[in-house]
Coordinates of C-alpha atoms and ligand atoms in Angstrom, one line a residue:
X1 CA -8.4 38.1 0.0
X2 CA -11.1 36.2 -2.8
X3 CA -12.7 39.8 -4.5
X4 CA -16.2 38.1 -5.2
X5 CA -19.0 39.2 -7.6
X6 CA -21.5 41.1 -5.7
X7 CA -24.3 38.5 -6.0
X8 CA -27.1 39.0 -3.0
X9 CA -27.7 36.8 -0.5
X10 CA -31.0 36.0 -1.9
X11 CA -29.4 34.2 -5.2
X12 CA -27.0 32.6 -3.3
X13 CA -29.5 31.0 -1.1
X14 CA -31.3 29.5 -4.7
X15 CA -28.1 26.9 -5.9
X16 CA -26.4 24.7 -4.6
X17 CA -22.3 24.4 -5.3
X18 CA -21.0 20.7 -6.1
X19 CA -17.6 20.4 -5.5
X20 CA -14.7 17.3 -6.2
X21 CA -10.6 17.7 -5.8
X22 CA -8.4 16.6 -7.3
X23 CA -5.6 15.1 -5.8
X24 CA -1.5 14.8 -6.4
X25 CA 0.9 13.6 -3.7
X26 CA 4.2 13.1 -4.5
X27 CA 5.2 9.7 -3.3
X28 CA 8.4 10.0 -0.9
X29 CA 10.5 7.5 -2.9
X30 CA 14.9 8.4 -3.0
X31 CA 14.6 7.0 -7.0
X32 CA 11.9 7.9 -9.3
X33 CA 8.5 5.8 -10.9
X34 CA 10.6 3.3 -13.7
X35 CA 14.3 3.9 -13.0
X36 CA 17.1 4.3 -10.7
X37 CA 17.6 8.9 -10.7
X38 CA 16.7 10.3 -7.8
X39 CA 13.8 12.0 -7.0
X40 CA 15.7 15.0 -4.6
X41 CA 14.2 18.9 -5.0
X42 CA 16.5 21.3 -5.6
X43 CA 19.6 19.6 -7.8
X44 CA 20.3 21.5 -10.4
X45 CA 18.3 21.3 -13.4
X46 CA 18.4 18.2 -15.7
X47 CA 21.3 16.5 -12.8
X48 CA 18.5 13.8 -12.6
X49 CA 18.1 12.4 -15.6
X50 CA 18.6 9.2 -17.8
X51 CA 16.9 8.3 -21.4
X52 CA 13.5 6.6 -19.4
X53 CA 13.0 9.7 -17.9
X54 CA 14.4 11.5 -20.8
X55 CA 11.5 9.9 -22.7
X56 CA 14.5 8.9 -25.3
X57 CA 13.4 6.1 -28.2
X58 CA 14.3 2.3 -27.1
X59 CA 14.2 2.1 -22.9
X60 CA 11.8 0.8 -20.9
X61 CA 10.6 1.7 -18.0
X62 CA 10.7 -0.8 -14.5
X63 CA 8.6 -0.6 -12.0
X64 CA 9.7 0.7 -8.6
X65 CA 7.8 -1.8 -5.9
X66 CA 8.6 0.9 -3.1
X67 CA 5.9 3.5 -5.5
X68 CA 3.2 0.8 -4.5
X69 CA 3.7 -0.3 -1.3
X70 CA 3.6 3.5 -0.6
X71 CA 0.4 4.2 -3.1
X72 CA -1.0 1.2 -1.1
X73 CA -0.5 2.6 2.2
X74 CA -2.0 5.2 1.6
X75 CA -5.1 3.7 -0.8
X76 CA -5.4 1.5 2.9
X77 CA -5.1 4.8 5.0
X78 CA -8.0 6.2 3.1
X79 CA -10.3 3.5 3.5
X80 CA -10.0 2.0 -0.3
X81 CA -10.3 -0.8 -1.7
X82 CA -7.8 -2.4 -3.6
X83 CA -7.5 -3.8 -7.0
X84 CA -4.7 -6.6 -6.9
X85 CA -5.0 -5.8 -10.6
X86 CA -4.1 -2.8 -12.0
X87 CA -2.7 -1.7 -15.2
X88 CA -0.6 0.9 -16.2
X89 CA -2.1 3.1 -19.7
X90 CA -0.6 6.2 -21.8
X91 CA -2.3 9.3 -21.5
X92 CA -1.3 10.4 -25.0
X93 CA -0.6 14.3 -24.9
X94 CA 1.9 17.0 -25.8
X95 CA 3.4 19.4 -23.8
X96 CA 7.0 21.2 -23.9
X97 CA 7.8 19.7 -20.5
X98 CA 6.2 15.8 -21.9
X99 CA 9.7 14.5 -22.9
X100 CA 7.6 11.2 -24.0
X101 CA 4.0 12.6 -25.3
X102 CA 2.7 11.1 -23.4
X103 CA 1.9 10.3 -19.8
X104 CA 2.5 6.8 -17.7
X105 CA -1.2 6.9 -15.4
X106 CA -3.1 4.2 -14.9
X107 CA -6.7 5.4 -16.6
X108 CA -9.7 2.3 -16.3
X109 CA -8.0 0.2 -13.8
X110 CA -6.7 2.0 -11.0
X111 CA -4.7 0.3 -8.1
X112 CA -7.5 1.5 -5.4
X113 CA -11.1 2.5 -5.6
X114 CA -14.4 3.0 -3.6
X115 CA -12.6 5.2 -0.4
X116 CA -13.8 7.6 2.1
X117 CA -12.5 10.0 5.1
X118 CA -14.7 12.3 7.6
X119 CA -14.0 15.5 7.8
X120 CA -15.8 17.6 10.5
X121 CA -18.4 19.9 8.7
X122 CA -20.7 22.8 9.8
X123 CA -22.8 20.1 10.6
X124 CA -21.1 17.8 11.8
X125 CA -19.3 15.0 10.8
X126 CA -19.6 14.2 7.5
X127 CA -18.3 11.5 4.8
X128 CA -16.5 12.9 2.1
X129 CA -15.7 9.6 -0.8
X130 CA -13.3 8.9 -2.3
X131 CA -13.8 7.4 -6.3
X132 CA -9.6 6.5 -7.5
X133 CA -6.3 6.3 -6.3
X134 CA -4.6 6.0 -8.8
X135 CA -0.8 5.6 -10.3
X136 CA 1.2 7.6 -11.8
X137 CA 4.4 9.6 -13.2
X138 CA 4.8 13.6 -12.5
X139 CA 6.1 15.6 -15.9
X140 CA 8.8 17.8 -15.9
X141 CA 8.7 21.7 -15.3
X142 CA 8.7 24.7 -17.8
X143 CA 10.5 27.4 -16.6
X144 CA 9.0 30.4 -18.0
X145 CA 11.9 33.0 -15.7
X146 CA 14.5 33.3 -18.5
X147 CA 17.6 31.9 -18.5
X148 CA 20.9 32.5 -20.0
X149 CA 20.8 36.4 -20.3
X150 CA 17.3 36.1 -22.3
X151 CA 14.3 37.1 -19.9
X152 CA 11.7 36.0 -22.6
X153 CA 13.1 32.8 -23.0
X154 CA 11.5 29.2 -21.7
X155 CA 13.8 26.4 -20.0
X156 CA 12.6 23.1 -19.4
X157 CA 14.2 20.9 -16.7
X158 CA 13.2 17.6 -16.7
X159 CA 14.6 16.2 -12.8
X160 CA 10.7 15.9 -11.8
X161 CA 10.2 14.0 -14.6
X162 CA 9.0 10.4 -13.8
X163 CA 9.3 11.6 -9.9
X164 CA 6.3 9.5 -7.9
X165 CA 3.2 10.4 -7.9
X166 CA -0.2 9.2 -6.4
X167 CA -3.5 11.3 -7.8
X168 CA -6.7 10.8 -5.4
X169 CA -9.6 11.7 -7.4
X170 CA -13.0 12.2 -4.5
X171 CA -16.4 11.4 -5.0
X172 CA -17.9 14.9 -5.7
X173 CA -19.5 15.3 -2.3
X174 CA -18.1 18.3 -1.0
X175 CA -20.8 21.4 -0.4
X176 CA -18.7 25.0 0.9
X177 CA -15.2 25.8 0.2
X178 CA -14.7 25.7 4.4
X179 CA -15.8 21.8 4.1
X180 CA -13.3 21.5 0.7
X181 CA -10.3 23.5 3.2
X182 CA -11.3 21.1 5.9
X183 CA -10.8 17.6 3.3
X184 CA -7.4 18.8 1.8
X185 CA -6.6 18.6 6.1
X186 CA -7.6 15.6 6.6
X187 CA -6.7 14.4 3.7
X188 CA -3.0 16.0 4.4
X189 CA -3.3 14.8 7.9
X190 CA -4.2 10.8 7.1
X191 CA -0.8 10.5 4.2
X192 CA 1.2 12.8 6.9
X193 CA 0.0 9.6 8.6
X194 CA 1.5 7.7 6.4
X195 CA 4.2 8.6 6.1
X196 CA 4.3 8.4 3.0
X197 CA 5.0 12.0 1.2
X198 CA 5.5 14.7 3.1
X199 CA 2.8 17.2 1.1
X200 CA 4.7 19.9 1.1
X201 CA 3.1 22.7 -1.4
X202 CA 5.6 24.9 -1.6
X203 CA 7.5 21.9 -3.7
X204 CA 5.4 20.9 -5.4
X205 CA 4.4 17.3 -3.6
X206 CA 0.8 18.1 -3.2
X207 CA -1.1 20.0 -5.3
X208 CA -5.1 20.5 -6.0
X209 CA -6.7 20.9 -9.0
X210 CA -10.4 21.8 -7.8
X211 CA -13.7 21.1 -9.5
X212 CA -16.2 23.3 -9.1
X213 CA -20.0 23.3 -10.5
X214 CA -23.3 24.9 -8.6
X215 CA -27.2 24.5 -9.4
X216 CA -30.3 25.0 -8.4
X217 CA -31.9 23.9 -5.2
X218 CA -33.8 21.0 -5.9
X219 CA -32.7 20.3 -9.5
X220 CA -30.8 16.4 -9.5
X221 CA -28.6 16.9 -12.5
X222 CA -25.0 18.1 -12.2
X223 CA -24.5 21.7 -13.6
X224 CA -21.8 22.2 -15.4
X225 CA -18.8 22.2 -13.7
X226 CA -15.0 24.3 -13.8
X227 CA -11.5 23.3 -12.9
X228 CA -9.6 25.0 -10.9
X229 CA -5.9 23.6 -11.6
X230 CA -3.1 24.5 -9.4
X231 CA -3.9 26.6 -7.0
X232 CA -0.4 26.3 -4.5
X233 CA -2.4 26.5 -0.6
X234 CA -5.6 25.3 1.0
X235 CA -6.6 29.6 1.8
X236 CA -5.8 30.1 -1.3
X237 CA -7.9 27.4 -2.8
X238 CA -11.0 28.1 -0.5
X239 CA -11.1 31.4 -1.7
X240 CA -11.4 29.9 -5.2
X241 CA -13.9 28.2 -5.2
X242 CA -15.6 31.1 -2.8
X243 CA -14.9 32.8 -6.0
X244 CA -15.7 29.9 -9.0
X245 CA -19.3 29.7 -6.8
X246 CA -20.8 32.9 -6.9
X247 CA -18.9 33.1 -10.2
X248 CA -21.2 30.5 -11.4
X249 CA -24.0 32.2 -10.4
X250 CA -23.8 35.7 -11.6
X251 CA -23.6 33.6 -14.6
X252 CA -26.8 31.8 -14.5
X253 CA -28.6 34.7 -12.8
X254 CA -27.7 36.6 -16.0
X255 CA -29.3 34.3 -18.4
X256 CA -25.9 32.8 -19.5
X257 CA -24.4 28.8 -19.2
X258 CA -20.9 28.5 -17.5
X259 CA -18.7 27.6 -20.0
X260 CA -16.5 24.1 -18.7
X261 CA -13.2 25.0 -18.8
X262 CA -10.6 24.8 -17.0
X263 CA -8.9 28.3 -15.4
X264 CA -6.4 29.9 -12.9
X265 CA -6.5 31.4 -10.3
X266 CA -4.7 34.7 -9.5
X267 CA -4.1 34.8 -5.5
X268 CA -3.4 38.5 -5.7
X269 CA -6.5 39.4 -7.4
X270 CA -8.9 36.8 -5.3
X271 CA -10.4 35.8 -9.3
X272 CA -10.3 32.8 -11.1
X273 CA -9.3 33.1 -15.2
X274 CA -10.4 30.9 -18.0
X275 CA -7.7 29.5 -19.3
X276 CA -8.6 26.6 -21.9
X277 CA -11.6 25.3 -22.6
X278 CA -12.2 21.8 -22.4
X279 CA -15.3 21.1 -24.5
X280 CA -13.0 20.3 -27.6
X281 CA -9.6 19.2 -26.3
X282 CA -9.2 15.7 -23.8
X283 CA -9.2 12.8 -25.7
X284 CA -6.2 11.3 -24.3
X285 CA -6.1 8.1 -26.6
X286 CA -5.1 6.1 -22.9
X287 CA -4.3 2.4 -23.7
X288 CA -2.1 -0.1 -22.2
X289 CA 1.0 0.7 -21.7
X290 CA 2.3 -1.7 -23.6
X291 CA 6.6 -1.6 -21.9
X292 CA 4.9 -2.9 -18.4
X293 CA 3.1 -5.9 -16.9
X294 CA -0.1 -5.6 -15.0
X295 CA 0.4 -4.4 -11.8
X296 CA 0.1 -7.2 -9.1
X297 CA -0.4 -6.2 -5.2
X298 CA -1.6 -10.3 -3.8
X299 CA -4.0 -11.0 -0.8
X300 CA -0.1 -11.1 1.0
X301 CA 1.4 -8.2 -0.2
X302 CA -1.5 -6.4 0.9
X303 CA -1.1 -7.5 4.4
X304 CA 2.7 -7.0 4.6
X305 CA 1.6 -3.5 3.4
X306 CA -1.3 -3.4 5.7
X307 CA 0.9 -4.4 8.8
X308 CA 2.8 -1.5 8.3
X309 CA -0.8 0.9 9.0
X310 CA -0.2 3.4 11.7
X311 CA -3.2 4.3 13.8
X312 CA -5.0 6.6 12.1
X313 CA -4.5 10.2 13.6
X314 CA -9.3 10.3 13.8
X315 CA -8.5 6.6 15.6
X316 CA -5.3 8.4 18.1
X317 CA -7.5 11.4 18.7
X318 CA -10.1 9.5 20.7
X319 CA -7.7 6.7 22.0
X320 CA -5.7 9.5 23.8
X321 CA -9.3 10.9 24.9
X322 CA -10.0 8.1 27.1
X323 CA -6.2 6.8 27.7
X324 CA -5.5 10.5 28.9
X325 CA -8.1 12.0 30.3
X326 CA -7.3 15.1 27.8
X327 CA -10.4 17.2 26.4
X328 CA -10.9 16.5 22.5
X329 CA -9.4 20.1 22.1
X330 CA -6.1 19.1 23.5
X331 CA -6.2 15.6 21.6
X332 CA -6.7 17.9 18.5
X333 CA -3.6 20.1 18.8
X334 CA -1.2 17.3 19.9
X335 CA -1.9 14.8 17.2
X336 CA -1.3 17.8 14.7
X337 CA 1.6 15.7 13.1
X338 CA 2.6 12.2 14.5
X339 CA 6.2 13.3 16.2
X340 CA 4.5 15.7 18.7
X341 CA 1.6 12.9 19.4
X342 CA 4.5 10.7 19.5
X343 CA 6.5 12.4 22.3
X344 CA 3.3 13.7 24.2
X345 CA 2.7 10.3 24.2
X346 CA 5.3 9.8 25.8
X347 CA 6.4 11.6 28.5
X348 CA 2.2 11.4 29.1
X349 CA 3.0 7.9 30.6
X350 CA 5.8 8.6 32.1
X351 CA 4.9 11.2 34.2
X352 CA 2.1 11.0 37.0
X353 CA -0.9 13.5 35.0
X354 CA -1.0 13.2 32.2
X355 CA -3.4 16.1 31.9
X356 CA -0.6 18.3 33.1
X357 CA 1.6 17.5 31.2
X358 CA -1.0 17.9 27.7
X359 CA -1.9 21.0 29.7
X360 CA 2.2 21.9 30.1
X361 CA 2.5 20.7 26.4
X362 CA 0.9 23.4 25.4
X363 CA 0.8 25.9 27.1
X364 CA 4.9 25.7 27.3
X365 CA 6.3 23.8 24.7
X366 CA 4.9 24.8 21.9
X367 CA 4.4 28.6 21.7
X368 CA 8.3 28.1 22.9
X369 CA 8.9 26.2 19.9
X370 CA 7.1 27.8 17.8
X371 CA 8.8 30.9 18.5
X372 CA 12.4 29.5 17.7
X373 CA 11.2 28.2 14.2
X374 CA 11.7 24.4 16.2
X375 CA 10.3 21.3 15.5
X376 CA 8.7 18.9 18.3
X377 CA 12.1 16.6 17.3
X378 CA 14.5 19.5 18.1
X379 CA 13.1 20.4 21.7
X380 CA 15.4 21.3 23.7
X381 CA 12.8 20.1 26.7
X382 CA 13.1 16.7 26.2
X383 CA 9.5 14.4 26.3
X384 CA 11.6 13.0 29.8
X385 CA 12.4 16.0 31.2
X386 CA 8.3 17.2 30.4
X387 CA 7.5 14.7 32.3
X388 CA 9.7 15.4 35.2
X389 CA 8.7 19.2 35.9
X390 CA 4.7 18.4 35.8
X391 CA 5.7 15.6 38.5
X392 CA 7.6 18.6 40.0
X393 CA 4.6 20.9 39.8
X394 CA 2.2 17.7 39.9
X395 CA 3.6 17.7 43.5
X396 CA 4.3 21.2 44.4
X397 CA 7.8 21.1 44.4
X398 CA 7.5 23.6 42.2
X399 CA 5.2 27.1 40.5
X400 CA 4.1 27.7 38.3
X401 CA 6.0 30.9 38.0
X402 CA 8.9 28.9 38.8
X403 CA 8.5 26.3 35.5
X404 CA 7.9 29.2 33.3
X405 CA 11.0 30.3 34.0
X406 CA 13.1 27.1 34.6
X407 CA 12.0 26.6 30.5
X408 CA 13.1 30.5 29.7
X409 CA 15.8 29.0 30.6
X410 CA 16.1 25.5 28.9
X411 CA 15.2 27.2 25.5
X412 CA 18.1 30.2 26.1
X413 CA 20.8 28.3 27.0
X414 CA 19.4 25.0 24.4
X415 CA 19.8 22.4 27.4
X416 CA 17.4 19.8 28.7
X417 CA 14.8 21.1 32.2
X418 CA 16.7 18.1 34.3
X419 CA 20.3 19.5 34.1
X420 CA 19.3 23.6 33.7
X421 CA 16.5 22.8 37.1
X422 CA 20.1 21.1 38.5
X423 CA 22.2 24.1 38.0
X424 CA 20.4 25.9 39.4
X425 CA 20.1 24.0 43.3
X426 CA 16.8 22.6 42.3
X427 CA 14.4 25.5 43.3
X428 CA 11.6 24.6 45.9
X429 CA 8.9 27.2 46.5
X430 CA 8.2 28.6 49.1
X431 CA 5.7 26.6 51.6
X432 CA 6.5 29.4 54.9
X433 CA 2.5 29.5 55.1
X434 CA 3.1 33.0 57.1
X435 CA 3.7 34.9 54.2
X436 CA 0.2 33.5 52.5
X437 CA -1.9 33.5 55.2
X438 CA -1.1 37.2 55.0
X439 CA -2.2 37.9 51.5
X440 CA -5.6 35.3 51.9
X441 CA -6.4 38.6 54.7
X442 CA -5.6 41.2 52.3
X443 CA -8.0 39.4 50.2
X444 CA -11.3 38.4 51.7
X445 CA -10.7 42.4 53.5
X446 CA -10.6 43.5 50.1
X447 CA -13.9 41.4 48.8
X448 CA -16.4 41.9 51.7
X449 CA -19.2 41.3 48.9
X450 CA -17.6 37.8 48.2
X451 CA -17.0 36.8 51.6
X452 CA -20.9 38.0 52.7
X453 CA -21.8 35.8 49.9
X454 CA -19.7 32.7 51.0
X455 CA -21.4 33.2 54.2
X456 CA -24.5 32.9 52.2
X457 CA -23.5 29.4 51.3
X458 CA -22.5 30.6 48.1
X459 CA -19.6 27.7 47.9
X460 CA -18.5 28.7 44.5
X461 CA -16.7 32.1 45.9
X462 CA -13.7 30.2 46.6
X463 CA -12.6 30.1 42.8
X464 CA -13.0 33.5 42.6
X465 CA -10.9 33.9 46.4
X466 CA -7.9 31.4 44.8
X467 CA -7.6 32.6 41.7
X468 CA -7.2 36.6 44.0
X469 CA -4.7 35.0 45.7
X470 CA -2.7 33.5 43.0
X471 CA -2.9 37.3 41.8
X472 CA -1.0 39.2 44.6
X473 CA 1.6 36.7 44.9
X474 CA 2.0 36.7 41.1
X475 CA 1.7 33.7 40.7
X476 CA 4.2 32.8 42.9
X477 CA 1.4 30.7 45.7
X478 CA 1.3 26.7 45.6
X479 CA -2.5 26.3 44.3
X480 CA -2.7 23.5 46.6
X481 CA -1.7 25.0 49.4
X482 CA -3.3 28.2 48.9
X483 CA -6.5 26.1 48.4
X484 CA -5.9 24.5 51.9
X485 CA -4.6 27.6 53.8
X486 CA -8.2 29.7 52.3
X487 CA -10.6 26.5 53.0
X488 CA -9.7 26.6 56.5
X489 CA -9.7 30.4 56.4
X490 CA -13.0 30.5 55.1
X491 CA -14.5 28.0 57.5
X492 CA -13.4 30.1 60.5
X493 CA -15.3 33.3 59.0
X494 CA -18.4 30.9 59.1
X495 CA -18.5 30.9 62.7
X496 CA -17.3 34.4 63.4
Ligands
ADP1 P1 -12.7 15.0 -15.5 O1 -13.5 14.3 -16.9 O2 -13.2 16.3 -16.7 O3 -11.4 15.1 -15.3 P2 -14.5 13.5 -13.6 O4 -14.8 12.9 -13.1 O5 -12.7 12.4 -13.6 O6 -14.0 14.7 -14.0 O7 -13.9 13.9 -12.3 C1 -13.1 15.1 -12.4 C2 -13.6 15.4 -10.2 O8 -14.8 16.8 -10.9 C3 -14.1 14.3 -9.4 O9 -13.3 14.6 -7.8 C4 -15.6 14.4 -9.6 O10 -15.7 14.6 -8.3 C5 -16.2 15.8 -10.0 N1 -17.1 16.4 -10.2 C6 -17.7 15.8 -11.4 N2 -18.7 16.0 -12.1 C7 -19.1 17.8 -11.0 C8 -19.7 18.4 -11.6 N3 -20.8 18.6 -12.1 N4 -19.6 19.7 -10.5 C9 -18.1 19.6 -9.0 N5 -17.5 19.1 -9.8 C10 -17.3 17.7 -10.7
MG2 MG1 -9.9 15.0 -14.8
ZN3 ZN1 15.6 8.5 -14.8

């Protein structure tokens, strides 16, 4: 939980926050960016290494073609302009886990620029600009937990050295911590749809640095920014930004100046701490990497990559609303992952009523999957099963309550719907109306006021009666039958 400094609402209202995010995303290639070492996560330390990624003298980098394709695909999904020619540069700095003493990155000529994505801000859709998307290699990892019995020692694992990354830099268009959260959520969703990364934050496949400044409302010039580094969840990033905004306002309000610095977020305390000043440091002495040719992604190659671009989440949601007559909220839930959306659509196409499929997937399937820790690809109930079960409810052959019981059996036994339905002897809900008619009579007798309202012309109370009858039948009744019988019975009451 963020423990924010106590500044007054009045002080808060005098300032406008500015936020820009730098996001590193690891690409899902099998091998590293400049050598053929594996990128596999969790391998024993220093086993996925070779002279290139160890930075041994004389070793030469060879660019992985797949990295270029993945990076370009991500850039296209983020509406960027692709630079036909981009340049790899050396970013020089010393760090124990950076054996070459420089990182191969891109600087003044990145792969892609001028993109954007759209978030749903408090004031409606808002476009957040993407300044650039460039390609670079990851550094190794320092493990400060100690090793070989020496608790105060640091070990270095170079498995990650040379793993391909893209860095996505936003424009300073983000105005609140909430918008930053929205931006990251939308960005992650788009990247996941392209399939170029798993965006797994626990494994470091997605990392975010947040640049935060505040300025007095009405002032044109940006305030001095602080950069909060390496926060490992979206929720913590939001908290860190909230904390930073308040901290900076407090500094200014009490007559101080915000320092340009790098800060770290402590999620236990909910506070950021100064890590290093940025003022004196950081001249990376970038220069073009002499061991790599300029990267050329010509029109033909760009067209080939563009042809593999999937339908993106927002466009897909809009299409699904029109195509299946579902609500935007349904569409938002059902497109949470590309796999879920694919599965839903296959069932929706096979079933008579896609809206019923949408409800069924959300109310009966997703919760049960979550409880079992399964993703949709491992659902015991296949999409053919979902479609078949939706049709059975649609035709009135089985009730909602029966469907629930059958789904419970599916999940208990790990069997698909039709198998369970067959083994249960293809049960049908009762079409015997006498029992239902009795319930209806009872419900009417118990609710004379509503009946009077109906007589007086208030036709909407019929919904009330339907609800009461369903309740009295413990969900067993066929809603279609209830509606028909009720309409008939009520009509007779009009004349009595
Ligand atoms: P640096 O050279 O310090 O890394 P950049 O100009 O590359 O700074 O910007 C890095 C990120 O910081 C970008 O996302 C950018 O939008 C954002 N940014 C730049 N200036 C500010 C500012 N004054 N306040 C907040 N964010 C900023
Ligand atoms: Mg930066
Ligand atoms: Zn290697």
